[in-house]
Amino acid sequence: METRAPSVVAVVVTTGPAPGLEGTLSTLAGQDYEEMSILVVANEAGDEIASRVAAVTPHAFVKVLDENRGFAAACNEAAVMVQGAAFLLFCHDDILFYEGAVRQLVETAFRGNAGIVAPKVVAYDDPFILLHVGQVADRFGAVHERVELGEIDHGQQDLERDVFVAPGGATLIRSDLFATLRGFDPLIPVLGEDLDLCWRAQVAGARIMVAPTAVVAHRQTVASGERLVSAAGTRSASRRDLLRRHQLMTVLTCWTLPTLLWVLPLFVMLDVAEVFLSLVGRDTDRAGAVVGAWRWNLRHHQHLRRRRKELSAIRILSDGDVARLQVGGASRLKTFFTTLFQDGIDRARGILPPAEAPPELPPGETVGGVGFASAFSEDESFDEFGALSAVDGTGRPQRFGRLFTGVRSQLSLVAGVIVLWAFGARNLVAATLPNVGRLAPLDSWWSTWRHFFASWSPNGVGTGTPGMPGYGVLAFAGTFVFGRMGVLPRVALIFAIPFGAWGVWRLLRGVVSNRARLAGTIAYVAFPVGVNLVARGRIDDLVVVALLPFAARRVFALLNIPGFRPVPFADAVAFGHRGWGATRNGNTAVLVLQVALMTAMAPAALVVFAVVIIALVWSKWLLGRRSGALERPWGLLGNVAGGVALLLLPMTFDTIAAGRQSLQLFGLAQSPSSGLSFTELARGANGPFGTGWASWLLPFVAVSAVALARGPRRDLAVRSGAIATLSLLVAMLVERHWLGPVAPDADVLLIAVALSVALLAASAVSAIENDVAGSQFGWHQVVVVVCLGALFLSAVPLFAQSTSGRFDLPTTGTPEALGSIAPSTLGGYRVLWLGNPSILPVAGWSVAPGLAAATTTDTVQGGATLFTPPNAGAADDLLSAVNEALQGRTARLGQLLAPSGISSIVVMTAAAPSFDNEQTVATVAPPSNLIPALHRQTDLTLVTGPPGFEVFANSQFHGIVAERTSPLSPSTTSSDHDSVVGWTPSLDFGYRTGPVSAGTTLAGLAPSSAFALSVNGKNVPRSGSLGWAATYLTPAGDGQLVLHQLPLNGVLAAITLLLWVAFAVGFGALERADGLLVRLRRRRASTETVAVVEASVTDEVDA
Amino acid sequence: MSTHIRTRSHRAEFALAIVVLLIFAVGHFGYQNATENLAEGLAISPDAESTALYCTGFTGGGGATPAVVTFVDSSNEGHDVTATLVSSTGASRVVTLHVPAHGVSQLTPSEFPGNGYYSVSALVHGGGVSASSSFTRAATSVIPCVGQGDVTWYSSGLSTHVGADAYLTMFNPTAGDDVVSITALSPTGFSAPSGLQGLVLAAHTTTTIDLGASVVNQTDIMATVRAQRGSVVVSALQMNASSKTSASATGGVISPSRFAVFPSTTTVDGLRSVLAIANPTNAPAVVSVSVVIRPYATQRLSITVNALSVGDLVVSPSSGVPAAGAAVLRVTSTMPIVTTLVTQLDNKKNQWLIAPALPGSYQAIVDPTGQGFSSASLVNTGDQSASVVLTAHNFTGSHSVTLIVPAHDSRVLNSDTVSAWKAGAVTVTTDHPLYVSAAVAGPYLEGAVENGLGVR
């Protein structure tokens, strides 16, 4: 009987061993659709494929391709072979067709006038599990299933409907439509070819439908990883790479230009955000896939142009019509937030495996336990919000006490803290930053690099010591903000504490419950130290706030403290090879890098590291034998110290050369009268915050942790307590000046205290969860109640701190208020800053306990003197002069300072000026005899200064460079009156050029040998004067003072950079680069192959 | 079967607790007792790079209050002194002199030419030199030169009643302009004359203020000078209008205090000693004065001075105080007060304003007249006895006396001991701070008293 049914050609594309091929063919052969023929296209198959096909379907045609060009290319090949068929049914070789599937597909195509029809796809092993019932996509090409993962088929999807994507595996398509679309894109061999074909089909006006009555089972050998993607052009790419690049290509092809103009920027933003999150989560593969997608599409821009042109020729539907068929919004974003709120940040970033199923409990035992202790169950799946909504018979909520055990509530709390922080930092985003602390405007990116390589720096009266590595760190960081150096301080102010808090979260991973981790994280934010450092503009110390938790995690792991090394270090891998970073040596190297970064910005970080190691050794003794041995703590200390010394070579040189002043590297001596008291130290009140009663809450929680904890929690509490105790001890001794010149910055030590308090807070919560649970009612419970109350209330001050929007960072800094003190004369000038070391806006040296001195040259801004070497060098004379005045041993300080070009002395009694009703800044008074001593000077004039400052003008000032007619005797000292007589400023301000008169020119720039004065192009003889300055006997003419020094510092800086590079090489950077090159070569080769294939296919289709 | 009971070790908690408590205790109490680990600023350190000395309030040879300025070098090497003489008329002159080691050198009235009141700003090229200015005409008054200006200054006992003039002479030692305000406390109350508020003193200039022009016809005036900007050196000059030769001056005090010592107070017949007390606070001050004259037992004198008020306490003649020479006055008060000892002849033609002495371990007394001293007093208010060495310089022959001043006691050196100290200086070195003063020998029965100068 002649049939009128349209003919269907089932194209089965098989690749490699094809384990399900027989099943596919046999179920196809068993279909009740008579007008169907089978064509098997074998990609890179052996000779046995024909016999395997013949064994199942003797009438099937077999086409063997000489190489695996992918599913799409094979389908295109088959389409060329087939003539006269109404429909093509493209199938994978791992499909089982249920009875009547083909017939139902064809019927649906006719009923709905569909161009493409997809069947209902169920799991291969379980036909009741739905895999696909068509798919939807958003405007960015992100494909979504219409069914949930693991959804049971109850017939709920059995309704014919339009879909946007007919998922690959089994797809019925009208052959004329396929020809119109010029087949699959040959550059999309697999993964994403279905989206591309369907989108183009809809642009061409075709309808895509799902036929739920047609059922197939899909083994998904590619998606499940059972079979690798091995098509040409895909060998060096992961599945994710392929998906992302094909998705992007489809988007770039299918939208018209006007739509693309607004869709593409959004696409870029999403990708940038995803890359950022991936890098934060160390998911470099994902980041690489996103970036690689753009790179791949850019490389194929000509192909893209051709595709767009072809599609434009057949376009029927407008973009608006197509968009109506898609889902709104951005699916990727929705998925991220859905995962974030359901499974947490780690899952959202995709770095954690799915949570394991909870262990089965013995009969009769519940997860949460009963009674008081059950309020603090570690059962994180428990959602107290749900419990709160459930009420008992009395209408009261059940199990009220189990707060923050659920992921949703924890994330809500985190979101709340983030919102609070964002609210508190809102004015730091765009408002002008004051010049307080270390917020002096940074020089340009290039100038900052130059400071690092410089042969001379203006610290004090000038020094030729190597540039401090902090400039290198800043310049390197500036690279990532495209040289916008002003962004860096804002980033530090806004993100250092959140970043450090995240470090605490990671530090505690696997050690305590998520709730305890959350408590520790929030405690790190709430402890006043960090916020105070923001309020004081100490971006150098904020770097330590951000990095210390990460370094601590590494220290704990390297010392093998239980719980902090979840997996053993990798076996030994040679230096320079991939995987070295996972070894013990590699972890040590990472620790060295972290400590070096912190030390470059705040050298006292190295002391903190030593304190942590010593405290851990001490805690080992406190805990006894059962705590386990520490792995080579002193070796680790030595290795890290040595590594840091190597990586910060210029600083090491400076420190060695400083001799007895070398200890000033770590901090300047404090005075007992102005230093922080013990109670202030214990509460972290090193700034405007933490002076109220609430600041005692976290220390109380910390002490409670030691009292409550048992077992592993106790070990953690004791170790943290030891770190806090030792840090406080050192800080207190420093603030009392009982350690003499050994005075590591107490602010940095307090960061270690903050970290310890955070760990102790986490220990306290963990102890409540685990150790108090089974105990009888007693003092423990009382402490628990108070402790929990304290923990909750400790976050309250954060609200107060956030009200100003800038954490009380002053709006006006000192230099802004002193803008008028710059003399408008030739010769240049210096400003001498005197005050407590903790409030000076530039780095300096110690004059006396509690008093530091620093200079700024030709400016009141300290951007060029943010870091200072420990060796004062020639500035020792300047410090001695101030000390003489302080001790009442001179009445002419102005004269002693005049050769240094000091025009003004600014005595700071506060970090910033106080203005009524505008900003209030706490007073940190210098030594009480300083102001009287300066008043006693006959040549200093008190001039009007802002509130909180005393400004003295030097009546003997004559510029940094000055000239006079009479010579200066070599034996003259600054004490001799002749040293200040007759000088007039000379040479241009800043550039040091200009006319000079016949006579003597004095240059107050050290070292004197580093400068040469030329007059009319000829160098004039130089002689030393006043112990450190230079005098030149000059004829009249045009003079120019130039730096004339060998760039040895630059060589040292270059060696340092090379050392950093060598460290990076150690982690396998070369191997990675080599692998990248190999991949590039392969891609190029495959691209060329694909291009050839594409050309041939295009020709054939055209034909 | 044995049962093992595992007991948990509390070593960690105890050790941590003890360490924390120790740190807290040491930190807390150590903070309370921590001393400033800084040099307090030695007034005239012998090894100083340079020091400055300022005196004010006298005239040149032709004026009413001519004075000599005596420099004493207590160090082992001589020093050059560059003295700038600055007149209130704007004239100035620079004089260079050399002070020999352990010697004295003087600026005499002849070196102060011209009119007006003078100040001396002396830059010492080194340290260890101190100075005082002494009137040379009629009654001798001695005012120590100071090493720095002050921001507040007080003196009581001034008078502008009919027949008397009171002047304040101010010198600006700084390189910038000063702004000062002058107020007065008198029996009629507090006053802040508008003409004396916000006075601008140019750098290194001398200014003299006639107090009587603003505080008219008042006795027992306490004058206060406050420098709102900069610092100022002040001396008060009290003169009888009828006799310009009858003048006295005082260096005043820089702040009110609850305790004051006057080591040499005359109680002889023919002289009248009165404590002029001013209470600048807003609460009544109960002032108690103990008068010590060996070997007599005396009654304690007391007076209550109301808030913002002044009062006089007559020490001599008094029924409870024998007229037996030099007495030691110890003044204690419930509120900070300003006290000046006013000693005058019965005929009131000559008088002396004497400020309280200041304690020190290294002090000098200078013979301003060349006539020597009639007595000297050493007062030890501390809890430990002090060993004292008095060394005379620039005399014919060198004298050195060692003595002990017991705790809470005093020693008065009579004329037998001190009469030989003439035309020179005596340095007083002790192991505990003492109050030192000496009565200048002269025709007026020990009325002029010189307090010790801090020399280091």
PDB file of N, CA and C in Angstrom, chain A residues 716-770:
ATOM      1  N   LEU A 716      41.765  25.263  70.386  1.00  0.00           N
ATOM      2  CA  LEU A 716      41.725  26.475  69.566  1.00  0.00           C
ATOM      3  C   LEU A 716      41.658  27.715  70.449  1.00  0.00           C
ATOM      4  N   ALA A 717      40.837  27.633  71.499  1.00  0.00           N
ATOM      5  CA  ALA A 717      40.688  28.788  72.386  1.00  0.00           C
ATOM      6  C   ALA A 717      41.998  29.109  73.087  1.00  0.00           C
ATOM      7  N   VAL A 718      42.691  28.078  73.546  1.00  0.00           N
ATOM      8  CA  VAL A 718      43.946  28.330  74.257  1.00  0.00           C
ATOM      9  C   VAL A 718      44.986  28.907  73.302  1.00  0.00           C
ATOM     10  N   ARG A 719      45.028  28.376  72.110  1.00  0.00           N
ATOM     11  CA  ARG A 719      46.008  28.902  71.149  1.00  0.00           C
ATOM     12  C   ARG A 719      45.688  30.367  70.812  1.00  0.00           C
ATOM     13  N   SER A 720      44.423  30.631  70.572  1.00  0.00           N
ATOM     14  CA  SER A 720      44.051  32.014  70.261  1.00  0.00           C
ATOM     15  C   SER A 720      44.314  32.913  71.458  1.00  0.00           C
ATOM     16  N   GLY A 721      43.990  32.398  72.640  1.00  0.00           N
ATOM     17  CA  GLY A 721      44.245  33.183  73.845  1.00  0.00           C
ATOM     18  C   GLY A 721      45.721  33.473  74.022  1.00  0.00           C
ATOM     19  N   ALA A 722      46.538  32.512  73.691  1.00  0.00           N
ATOM     20  CA  ALA A 722      47.983  32.728  73.819  1.00  0.00           C
ATOM     21  C   ALA A 722      48.458  33.800  72.852  1.00  0.00           C
ATOM     22  N   ILE A 723      47.920  33.770  71.645  1.00  0.00           N
ATOM     23  CA  ILE A 723      48.319  34.807  70.672  1.00  0.00           C
ATOM     24  C   ILE A 723      47.871  36.179  71.169  1.00  0.00           C
ATOM     25  N   ALA A 724      46.640  36.243  71.648  1.00  0.00           N
ATOM     26  CA  ALA A 724      46.133  37.529  72.139  1.00  0.00           C
ATOM     27  C   ALA A 724      46.949  38.018  73.326  1.00  0.00           C
ATOM     28  N   THR A 725      47.228  37.100  74.243  1.00  0.00           N
ATOM     29  CA  THR A 725      47.958  37.489  75.453  1.00  0.00           C
ATOM     30  C   THR A 725      49.353  37.993  75.108  1.00  0.00           C
ATOM     31  N   LEU A 726      50.041  37.257  74.267  1.00  0.00           N
ATOM     32  CA  LEU A 726      51.404  37.658  73.939  1.00  0.00           C
ATOM     33  C   LEU A 726      51.411  38.970  73.151  1.00  0.00           C
ATOM     34  N   SER A 727      50.462  39.112  72.246  1.00  0.00           N
ATOM     35  CA  SER A 727      50.396  40.355  71.474  1.00  0.00           C
ATOM     36  C   SER A 727      50.115  41.537  72.399  1.00  0.00           C
ATOM     37  N   LEU A 728      49.174  41.329  73.321  1.00  0.00           N
ATOM     38  CA  LEU A 728      48.857  42.404  74.260  1.00  0.00           C
ATOM     39  C   LEU A 728      50.058  42.737  75.140  1.00  0.00           C
ATOM     40  N   LEU A 729      50.756  41.681  75.553  1.00  0.00           N
ATOM     41  CA  LEU A 729      51.918  41.894  76.413  1.00  0.00           C
ATOM     42  C   LEU A 729      52.953  42.759  75.698  1.00  0.00           C
ATOM     43  N   VAL A 730      53.259  42.386  74.476  1.00  0.00           N
ATOM     44  CA  VAL A 730      54.261  43.160  73.730  1.00  0.00           C
ATOM     45  C   VAL A 730      53.761  44.582  73.499  1.00  0.00           C
ATOM     46  N   ALA A 731      52.485  44.690  73.127  1.00  0.00           N
ATOM     47  CA  ALA A 731      51.935  46.027  72.882  1.00  0.00           C
ATOM     48  C   ALA A 731      51.995  46.888  74.135  1.00  0.00           C
ATOM     49  N   MET A 732      51.684  46.280  75.254  1.00  0.00           N
ATOM     50  CA  MET A 732      51.703  47.051  76.500  1.00  0.00           C
ATOM     51  C   MET A 732      53.121  47.493  76.854  1.00  0.00           C
ATOM     52  N   LEU A 733      54.067  46.578  76.683  1.00  0.00           N
ATOM     53  CA  LEU A 733      55.454  46.948  76.981  1.00  0.00           C
ATOM     54  C   LEU A 733      55.917  48.066  76.054  1.00  0.00           C
ATOM     55  N   VAL A 734      55.472  48.004  74.810  1.00  0.00           N
ATOM     56  CA  VAL A 734      55.856  49.064  73.867  1.00  0.00           C
ATOM     57  C   VAL A 734      55.247  50.392  74.292  1.00  0.00           C
ATOM     58  N   GLU A 735      53.954  50.361  74.630  1.00  0.00           N
ATOM     59  CA  GLU A 735      53.277  51.601  74.990  1.00  0.00           C
ATOM     60  C   GLU A 735      53.810  52.184  76.294  1.00  0.00           C
ATOM     61  N   ARG A 736      54.373  51.325  77.155  1.00  0.00           N
ATOM     62  CA  ARG A 736      54.986  51.835  78.404  1.00  0.00           C
ATOM     63  C   ARG A 736      56.436  52.242  78.178  1.00  0.00           C
ATOM     64  N   HIS A 737      56.945  51.962  77.024  1.00  0.00           N
ATOM     65  CA  HIS A 737      58.352  52.221  76.716  1.00  0.00           C
ATOM     66  C   HIS A 737      59.273  51.385  77.590  1.00  0.00           C
ATOM     67  N   TRP A 738      58.777  50.204  77.975  1.00  0.00           N
ATOM     68  CA  TRP A 738      59.612  49.343  78.803  1.00  0.00           C
ATOM     69  C   TRP A 738      60.551  48.491  77.950  1.00  0.00           C
ATOM     70  N   LEU A 739      60.336  48.478  76.669  1.00  0.00           N
ATOM     71  CA  LEU A 739      61.241  47.737  75.791  1.00  0.00           C
ATOM     72  C   LEU A 739      62.259  48.670  75.141  1.00  0.00           C
ATOM     73  N   GLY A 740      62.271  49.897  75.594  1.00  0.00           N
ATOM     74  CA  GLY A 740      63.248  50.840  75.053  1.00  0.00           C
ATOM     75  C   GLY A 740      63.043  51.047  73.563  1.00  0.00           C
ATOM     76  N   PRO A 741      64.115  50.909  72.801  1.00  0.00           N
ATOM     77  CA  PRO A 741      63.990  51.176  71.360  1.00  0.00           C
ATOM     78  C   PRO A 741      63.248  50.083  70.594  1.00  0.00           C
ATOM     79  N   VAL A 742      63.008  48.944  71.248  1.00  0.00           N
ATOM     80  CA  VAL A 742      62.240  47.880  70.581  1.00  0.00           C
ATOM     81  C   VAL A 742      60.766  48.252  70.692  1.00  0.00           C
ATOM     82  N   ALA A 743      60.230  48.788  69.623  1.00  0.00           N
ATOM     83  CA  ALA A 743      58.870  49.335  69.715  1.00  0.00           C
ATOM     84  C   ALA A 743      58.063  48.999  68.478  1.00  0.00           C
ATOM     85  N   PRO A 744      57.782  47.725  68.232  1.00  0.00           N
ATOM     86  CA  PRO A 744      56.938  47.402  67.080  1.00  0.00           C
ATOM     87  C   PRO A 744      55.585  48.087  67.202  1.00  0.00           C
ATOM     88  N   ASP A 745      55.090  48.523  66.072  1.00  0.00           N
ATOM     89  CA  ASP A 745      53.860  49.304  66.029  1.00  0.00           C
ATOM     90  C   ASP A 745      52.724  48.581  66.757  1.00  0.00           C
ATOM     91  N   ALA A 746      52.213  49.208  67.797  1.00  0.00           N
ATOM     92  CA  ALA A 746      51.161  48.572  68.597  1.00  0.00           C
ATOM     93  C   ALA A 746      49.893  48.378  67.776  1.00  0.00           C
ATOM     94  N   ASP A 747      49.654  49.234  66.801  1.00  0.00           N
ATOM     95  CA  ASP A 747      48.457  49.079  65.966  1.00  0.00           C
ATOM     96  C   ASP A 747      48.490  47.734  65.245  1.00  0.00           C
ATOM     97  N   VAL A 748      49.660  47.353  64.758  1.00  0.00           N
ATOM     98  CA  VAL A 748      49.768  46.086  64.042  1.00  0.00           C
ATOM     99  C   VAL A 748      49.632  44.921  65.023  1.00  0.00           C
ATOM    100  N   LEU A 749      50.190  45.075  66.196  1.00  0.00           N
ATOM    101  CA  LEU A 749      50.029  44.029  67.202  1.00  0.00           C
ATOM    102  C   LEU A 749      48.560  43.852  67.564  1.00  0.00           C
ATOM    103  N   LEU A 750      47.846  44.964  67.575  1.00  0.00           N
ATOM    104  CA  LEU A 750      46.423  44.873  67.926  1.00  0.00           C
ATOM    105  C   LEU A 750      45.621  44.144  66.851  1.00  0.00           C
ATOM    106  N   ILE A 751      46.129  44.130  65.637  1.00  0.00           N
ATOM    107  CA  ILE A 751      45.429  43.363  64.596  1.00  0.00           C
ATOM    108  C   ILE A 751      45.491  41.875  64.936  1.00  0.00           C
ATOM    109  N   ALA A 752      46.641  41.452  65.465  1.00  0.00           N
ATOM    110  CA  ALA A 752      46.733  40.057  65.909  1.00  0.00           C
ATOM    111  C   ALA A 752      45.749  39.802  67.055  1.00  0.00           C
ATOM    112  N   VAL A 753      45.590  40.796  67.914  1.00  0.00           N
ATOM    113  CA  VAL A 753      44.608  40.655  69.004  1.00  0.00           C
ATOM    114  C   VAL A 753      43.209  40.531  68.417  1.00  0.00           C
ATOM    115  N   ALA A 754      42.921  41.347  67.412  1.00  0.00           N
ATOM    116  CA  ALA A 754      41.592  41.287  66.784  1.00  0.00           C
ATOM    117  C   ALA A 754      41.341  39.908  66.183  1.00  0.00           C
ATOM    118  N   LEU A 755      42.345  39.373  65.525  1.00  0.00           N
ATOM    119  CA  LEU A 755      42.185  38.042  64.940  1.00  0.00           C
ATOM    120  C   LEU A 755      41.953  37.001  66.045  1.00  0.00           C
ATOM    121  N   SER A 756      42.707  37.122  67.117  1.00  0.00           N
ATOM    122  CA  SER A 756      42.548  36.178  68.224  1.00  0.00           C
ATOM    123  C   SER A 756      41.153  36.272  68.830  1.00  0.00           C
ATOM    124  N   VAL A 757      40.689  37.490  68.990  1.00  0.00           N
ATOM    125  CA  VAL A 757      39.344  37.673  69.547  1.00  0.00           C
ATOM    126  C   VAL A 757      38.303  37.039  68.630  1.00  0.00           C
ATOM    127  N   ALA A 758      38.508  37.181  67.327  1.00  0.00           N
ATOM    128  CA  ALA A 758      37.574  36.560  66.378  1.00  0.00           C
ATOM    129  C   ALA A 758      37.602  35.040  66.524  1.00  0.00           C
ATOM    130  N   LEU A 759      38.794  34.479  66.633  1.00  0.00           N
ATOM    131  CA  LEU A 759      38.887  33.029  66.794  1.00  0.00           C
ATOM    132  C   LEU A 759      38.262  32.591  68.117  1.00  0.00           C
ATOM    133  N   LEU A 760      38.463  33.397  69.136  1.00  0.00           N
ATOM    134  CA  LEU A 760      37.898  33.052  70.438  1.00  0.00           C
ATOM    135  C   LEU A 760      36.374  33.159  70.412  1.00  0.00           C
ATOM    136  N   ALA A 761      35.867  34.142  69.691  1.00  0.00           N
ATOM    137  CA  ALA A 761      34.406  34.252  69.581  1.00  0.00           C
ATOM    138  C   ALA A 761      33.839  33.013  68.880  1.00  0.00           C
ATOM    139  N   ALA A 762      34.536  32.587  67.831  1.00  0.00           N
ATOM    140  CA  ALA A 762      34.095  31.373  67.147  1.00  0.00           C
ATOM    141  C   ALA A 762      34.201  30.170  68.081  1.00  0.00           C
ATOM    142  N   SER A 763      35.269  30.128  68.859  1.00  0.00           N
ATOM    143  CA  SER A 763      35.433  29.027  69.813  1.00  0.00           C
ATOM    144  C   SER A 763      34.314  29.036  70.843  1.00  0.00           C
ATOM    145  N   ALA A 764      33.936  30.229  71.261  1.00  0.00           N
ATOM    146  CA  ALA A 764      32.872  30.329  72.262  1.00  0.00           C
ATOM    147  C   ALA A 764      31.576  29.751  71.717  1.00  0.00           C
ATOM    148  N   VAL A 765      31.218  30.133  70.510  1.00  0.00           N
ATOM    149  CA  VAL A 765      29.978  29.616  69.918  1.00  0.00           C
ATOM    150  C   VAL A 765      30.083  28.104  69.723  1.00  0.00           C
ATOM    151  N   SER A 766      31.245  27.673  69.259  1.00  0.00           N
ATOM    152  CA  SER A 766      31.422  26.241  69.045  1.00  0.00           C
ATOM    153  C   SER A 766      31.344  25.485  70.371  1.00  0.00           C
ATOM    154  N   ALA A 767      31.901  26.080  71.405  1.00  0.00           N
ATOM    155  CA  ALA A 767      31.844  25.437  72.716  1.00  0.00           C
ATOM    156  C   ALA A 767      30.413  25.354  73.216  1.00  0.00           C
ATOM    157  N   ILE A 768      29.653  26.407  72.968  1.00  0.00           N
ATOM    158  CA  ILE A 768      28.247  26.385  73.388  1.00  0.00           C
ATOM    159  C   ILE A 768      27.496  25.294  72.632  1.00  0.00           C
ATOM    160  N   GLU A 769      27.814  25.155  71.375  1.00  0.00           N
ATOM    161  CA  GLU A 769      27.140  24.146  70.566  1.00  0.00           C
ATOM    162  C   GLU A 769      27.475  22.726  71.024  1.00  0.00           C
ATOM    163  N   ASN A 770      28.723  22.514  71.394  1.00  0.00           N
ATOM    164  CA  ASN A 770      29.184  21.152  71.602  1.00  0.00           C
ATOM    165  C   ASN A 770      29.436  20.779  73.052  1.00  0.00           C
TER     166      ASN A 770
END
